């Protein structure tokens, strides 16, 4: 089948989801109100709480939640065939991810920008909140350590990506100054910023940077990992407008252009999907499609990490409440489009089925390498762009996605550490909290050698942990909707499906870890399972209790009541 058919159907489903379903969610379920004073205005501090243009905030949210996962997951999952991956990405994005991301963003900004861990304490209970924080901390640790290794490998294997990857930092700093201090027009700044990034890509392709065997007394792998953690630590402490927002925004625009280039290559070249729709000749040792598909593709269909970003940083920057629909739901759509591009690149970017099978000779093959190679072939065939430059464009996309997720992840993990200490009655300085985060992450990354292989030690738990966290986030959203007597089925259905699949996958992994004697992962998996079950029980109890309690005042009515009261007070005075 021609890959263009898959592309058109996928994009049409995403467009219908945003134009129709997200509008229904915004108007009927969450009742987004432009009169509501968001935390960005109420608690504005110029550091974390900063009212932000919705397009800039979308760029931050989209690139932070995307990372490398929507590339890796789909490019691995096509081993079961392109059809199951395509259906989960499209339907999951429209009905699951969009609702989850928008719901988490709405719930947080309605509660002064509090994180999901903090909201768990209010809506589920303190015990559930403590266990929620454990799951969140482990998930963020997986993301930060694994993405450091992924970026390191890309910088070493694709040296042409070094200059654009690091050059994006000064470009972002200049964009931040231009937008927030010089007050330049956003369109002008966007054009100049994107032009600078693509100039860096051309420069990187012409001047690849290959580090010597030893640099500052360490190997290139060690050097890159240390540099990445130092950068992420510094970036997490700076005010969001200085680096986080402008970097993510420009990256988001540039990465959307990169996706456009890939999709244009598909339009012109019309490559054939050489992989089977349903793969009946699976390599030996490949796990069953159900439930593993639904945790292999997490980001790109639904992801608990999105709830952390939505409630950790994005909710603190929302200028107007209706912007949540564009930032939250369309952010999920952007990631779904990236996952769709990954599926096409990994199944139509090869000449023959035999070539594809050489890559997918075992489970967990493919990934970023298949995306870069296959996507580069499609761009080269469709647009005539040299293969080396095509690979540089896609590798830079992957690096920038992963790097923006990593610096946001370190900031979020700092919030989690501070919340954990505050629950124990200790107020922790953000610098000290960041040092704790970096020490733990760096220690795990180098725990098995200076090549950073330890960074992937607990990564096998990411899919199940991430999806369990998504279901726990949906529990909080469901409790709030029940208390307000809103339509709760829009969250309960995704909640039930994701929890059953991810919990089943976690149980499957218990057997795998026992059979392979991987006791560390076994212990962590059991901890995550027990914590998730406990939070789920507390959540169901909270839902039943909420149904039996008096209805919370409707937000719109409450705002009207406050406005009327203010007018009456003013008249009396």
mmCIF file with all atom_site columns, C-alpha atoms in Angstrom, residues 353-439:
data_model
loop_
_atom_site.group_PDB
_atom_site.id
_atom_site.type_symbol
_atom_site.label_atom_id
_atom_site.label_alt_id
_atom_site.label_comp_id
_atom_site.label_asym_id
_atom_site.label_entity_id
_atom_site.label_seq_id
_atom_site.pdbx_PDB_ins_code
_atom_site.Cartn_x
_atom_site.Cartn_y
_atom_site.Cartn_z
_atom_site.occupancy
_atom_site.B_iso_or_equiv
_atom_site.pdbx_formal_charge
_atom_site.auth_seq_id
_atom_site.auth_comp_id
_atom_site.auth_asym_id
_atom_site.auth_atom_id
_atom_site.pdbx_PDB_model_num
ATOM 1  C CA . UNK A 1 353 ? 10.645 -6.431 2.837  1.00 0.00 ? 353 UNK A CA 1
ATOM 2  C CA . UNK A 1 354 ? 13.985 -8.220 3.135  1.00 0.00 ? 354 UNK A CA 1
ATOM 3  C CA . UNK A 1 355 ? 15.712 -4.903 3.955  1.00 0.00 ? 355 UNK A CA 1
ATOM 4  C CA . UNK A 1 356 ? 13.077 -4.175 6.581  1.00 0.00 ? 356 UNK A CA 1
ATOM 5  C CA . UNK A 1 357 ? 13.444 -7.631 8.108  1.00 0.00 ? 357 UNK A CA 1
ATOM 6  C CA . UNK A 1 358 ? 17.211 -7.114 8.404  1.00 0.00 ? 358 UNK A CA 1
ATOM 7  C CA . UNK A 1 359 ? 16.485 -4.200 10.729 1.00 0.00 ? 359 UNK A CA 1
ATOM 8  C CA . UNK A 1 360 ? 13.621 -5.885 12.570 1.00 0.00 ? 360 UNK A CA 1
ATOM 9  C CA . UNK A 1 361 ? 15.262 -9.230 13.221 1.00 0.00 ? 361 UNK A CA 1
ATOM 10 C CA . UNK A 1 362 ? 14.368 -9.092 16.931 1.00 0.00 ? 362 UNK A CA 1
ATOM 11 C CA . UNK A 1 363 ? 12.119 -7.179 19.324 1.00 0.00 ? 363 UNK A CA 1
ATOM 12 C CA . UNK A 1 364 ? 13.377 -3.737 20.422 1.00 0.00 ? 364 UNK A CA 1
ATOM 13 C CA . UNK A 1 365 ? 15.153 -3.233 17.095 1.00 0.00 ? 365 UNK A CA 1
ATOM 14 C CA . UNK A 1 366 ? 14.511 -0.248 14.869 1.00 0.00 ? 366 UNK A CA 1
ATOM 15 C CA . UNK A 1 367 ? 13.959 2.828  17.015 1.00 0.00 ? 367 UNK A CA 1
ATOM 16 C CA . UNK A 1 368 ? 15.697 6.111  16.236 1.00 0.00 ? 368 UNK A CA 1
ATOM 17 C CA . UNK A 1 369 ? 18.114 4.466  13.787 1.00 0.00 ? 369 UNK A CA 1
ATOM 18 C CA . UNK A 1 370 ? 15.236 3.134  11.644 1.00 0.00 ? 370 UNK A CA 1
ATOM 19 C CA . UNK A 1 371 ? 13.486 6.529  11.782 1.00 0.00 ? 371 UNK A CA 1
ATOM 20 C CA . UNK A 1 372 ? 16.600 8.452  10.686 1.00 0.00 ? 372 UNK A CA 1
ATOM 21 C CA . UNK A 1 373 ? 17.588 5.946  7.980  1.00 0.00 ? 373 UNK A CA 1
ATOM 22 C CA . UNK A 1 374 ? 14.090 5.360  6.610  1.00 0.00 ? 374 UNK A CA 1
ATOM 23 C CA . UNK A 1 375 ? 13.031 8.999  6.843  1.00 0.00 ? 375 UNK A CA 1
ATOM 24 C CA . UNK A 1 376 ? 16.274 10.107 5.189  1.00 0.00 ? 376 UNK A CA 1
ATOM 25 C CA . UNK A 1 377 ? 15.620 7.764  2.267  1.00 0.00 ? 377 UNK A CA 1
ATOM 26 C CA . UNK A 1 378 ? 12.088 9.135  1.822  1.00 0.00 ? 378 UNK A CA 1
ATOM 27 C CA . UNK A 1 379 ? 13.252 12.769 1.882  1.00 0.00 ? 379 UNK A CA 1
ATOM 28 C CA . UNK A 1 380 ? 16.080 11.963 -0.516 1.00 0.00 ? 380 UNK A CA 1
ATOM 29 C CA . UNK A 1 381 ? 13.758 10.173 -2.943 1.00 0.00 ? 381 UNK A CA 1
ATOM 30 C CA . UNK A 1 382 ? 10.987 12.775 -2.795 1.00 0.00 ? 382 UNK A CA 1
ATOM 31 C CA . UNK A 1 383 ? 12.861 16.061 -2.562 1.00 0.00 ? 383 UNK A CA 1
ATOM 32 C CA . UNK A 1 384 ? 16.323 15.183 -3.824 1.00 0.00 ? 384 UNK A CA 1
ATOM 33 C CA . UNK A 1 385 ? 17.969 16.381 -0.633 1.00 0.00 ? 385 UNK A CA 1
ATOM 34 C CA . UNK A 1 386 ? 21.288 14.548 -0.191 1.00 0.00 ? 386 UNK A CA 1
ATOM 35 C CA . UNK A 1 387 ? 21.033 11.539 2.110  1.00 0.00 ? 387 UNK A CA 1
ATOM 36 C CA . UNK A 1 388 ? 23.636 12.934 4.530  1.00 0.00 ? 388 UNK A CA 1
ATOM 37 C CA . UNK A 1 389 ? 21.752 16.234 4.911  1.00 0.00 ? 389 UNK A CA 1
ATOM 38 C CA . UNK A 1 390 ? 18.424 14.405 5.276  1.00 0.00 ? 390 UNK A CA 1
ATOM 39 C CA . UNK A 1 391 ? 19.923 12.297 8.062  1.00 0.00 ? 391 UNK A CA 1
ATOM 40 C CA . UNK A 1 392 ? 21.304 15.448 9.722  1.00 0.00 ? 392 UNK A CA 1
ATOM 41 C CA . UNK A 1 393 ? 17.856 17.101 9.665  1.00 0.00 ? 393 UNK A CA 1
ATOM 42 C CA . UNK A 1 394 ? 16.155 14.077 11.242 1.00 0.00 ? 394 UNK A CA 1
ATOM 43 C CA . UNK A 1 395 ? 18.951 13.408 13.736 1.00 0.00 ? 395 UNK A CA 1
ATOM 44 C CA . UNK A 1 396 ? 18.839 17.070 14.810 1.00 0.00 ? 396 UNK A CA 1
ATOM 45 C CA . UNK A 1 397 ? 15.067 16.755 15.246 1.00 0.00 ? 397 UNK A CA 1
ATOM 46 C CA . UNK A 1 398 ? 15.567 13.746 17.515 1.00 0.00 ? 398 UNK A CA 1
ATOM 47 C CA . UNK A 1 399 ? 18.330 15.455 19.540 1.00 0.00 ? 399 UNK A CA 1
ATOM 48 C CA . UNK A 1 400 ? 16.366 18.675 20.028 1.00 0.00 ? 400 UNK A CA 1
ATOM 49 C CA . UNK A 1 401 ? 13.201 16.813 21.026 1.00 0.00 ? 401 UNK A CA 1
ATOM 50 C CA . UNK A 1 402 ? 15.108 14.706 23.548 1.00 0.00 ? 402 UNK A CA 1
ATOM 51 C CA . UNK A 1 403 ? 17.073 17.675 24.918 1.00 0.00 ? 403 UNK A CA 1
ATOM 52 C CA . UNK A 1 404 ? 13.990 19.831 25.508 1.00 0.00 ? 404 UNK A CA 1
ATOM 53 C CA . UNK A 1 405 ? 12.323 16.925 27.297 1.00 0.00 ? 405 UNK A CA 1
ATOM 54 C CA . UNK A 1 406 ? 15.427 16.389 29.400 1.00 0.00 ? 406 UNK A CA 1
ATOM 55 C CA . UNK A 1 407 ? 15.739 19.996 30.631 1.00 0.00 ? 407 UNK A CA 1
ATOM 56 C CA . UNK A 1 408 ? 12.003 20.103 31.382 1.00 0.00 ? 408 UNK A CA 1
ATOM 57 C CA . UNK A 1 409 ? 12.305 16.710 33.107 1.00 0.00 ? 409 UNK A CA 1
ATOM 58 C CA . UNK A 1 410 ? 15.054 17.955 35.432 1.00 0.00 ? 410 UNK A CA 1
ATOM 59 C CA . UNK A 1 411 ? 12.925 20.995 36.352 1.00 0.00 ? 411 UNK A CA 1
ATOM 60 C CA . UNK A 1 412 ? 9.911  18.756 37.021 1.00 0.00 ? 412 UNK A CA 1
ATOM 61 C CA . UNK A 1 413 ? 11.958 16.345 39.113 1.00 0.00 ? 413 UNK A CA 1
ATOM 62 C CA . UNK A 1 414 ? 13.186 19.305 41.146 1.00 0.00 ? 414 UNK A CA 1
ATOM 63 C CA . UNK A 1 415 ? 9.544  20.216 41.831 1.00 0.00 ? 415 UNK A CA 1
ATOM 64 C CA . UNK A 1 416 ? 8.860  16.627 42.942 1.00 0.00 ? 416 UNK A CA 1
ATOM 65 C CA . UNK A 1 417 ? 11.827 16.620 45.327 1.00 0.00 ? 417 UNK A CA 1
ATOM 66 C CA . UNK A 1 418 ? 10.724 19.943 46.815 1.00 0.00 ? 418 UNK A CA 1
ATOM 67 C CA . UNK A 1 419 ? 7.142  18.671 47.239 1.00 0.00 ? 419 UNK A CA 1
ATOM 68 C CA . UNK A 1 420 ? 8.378  15.488 48.914 1.00 0.00 ? 420 UNK A CA 1
ATOM 69 C CA . UNK A 1 421 ? 10.446 17.461 51.430 1.00 0.00 ? 421 UNK A CA 1
ATOM 70 C CA . UNK A 1 422 ? 7.603  19.934 52.020 1.00 0.00 ? 422 UNK A CA 1
ATOM 71 C CA . UNK A 1 423 ? 5.289  17.032 52.889 1.00 0.00 ? 423 UNK A CA 1
ATOM 72 C CA . UNK A 1 424 ? 7.828  16.166 55.601 1.00 0.00 ? 424 UNK A CA 1
ATOM 73 C CA . UNK A 1 425 ? 7.804  19.770 56.862 1.00 0.00 ? 425 UNK A CA 1
ATOM 74 C CA . UNK A 1 426 ? 11.118 20.776 55.228 1.00 0.00 ? 426 UNK A CA 1
ATOM 75 C CA . UNK A 1 427 ? 11.321 23.687 52.780 1.00 0.00 ? 427 UNK A CA 1
ATOM 76 C CA . UNK A 1 428 ? 14.080 22.879 50.298 1.00 0.00 ? 428 UNK A CA 1
ATOM 77 C CA . UNK A 1 429 ? 15.965 25.491 48.277 1.00 0.00 ? 429 UNK A CA 1
ATOM 78 C CA . UNK A 1 430 ? 15.576 24.930 44.521 1.00 0.00 ? 430 UNK A CA 1
ATOM 79 C CA . UNK A 1 431 ? 19.352 24.844 44.014 1.00 0.00 ? 431 UNK A CA 1
ATOM 80 C CA . UNK A 1 432 ? 19.741 22.094 46.622 1.00 0.00 ? 432 UNK A CA 1
ATOM 81 C CA . UNK A 1 433 ? 16.805 20.186 45.107 1.00 0.00 ? 433 UNK A CA 1
ATOM 82 C CA . UNK A 1 434 ? 18.393 20.424 41.659 1.00 0.00 ? 434 UNK A CA 1
ATOM 83 C CA . UNK A 1 435 ? 21.719 19.134 42.992 1.00 0.00 ? 435 UNK A CA 1
ATOM 84 C CA . UNK A 1 436 ? 19.911 16.153 44.546 1.00 0.00 ? 436 UNK A CA 1
ATOM 85 C CA . UNK A 1 437 ? 18.223 15.413 41.215 1.00 0.00 ? 437 UNK A CA 1
ATOM 86 C CA . UNK A 1 438 ? 21.504 15.615 39.283 1.00 0.00 ? 438 UNK A CA 1
ATOM 87 C CA . UNK A 1 439 ? 23.443 13.493 41.781 1.00 0.00 ? 439 UNK A CA 1
#
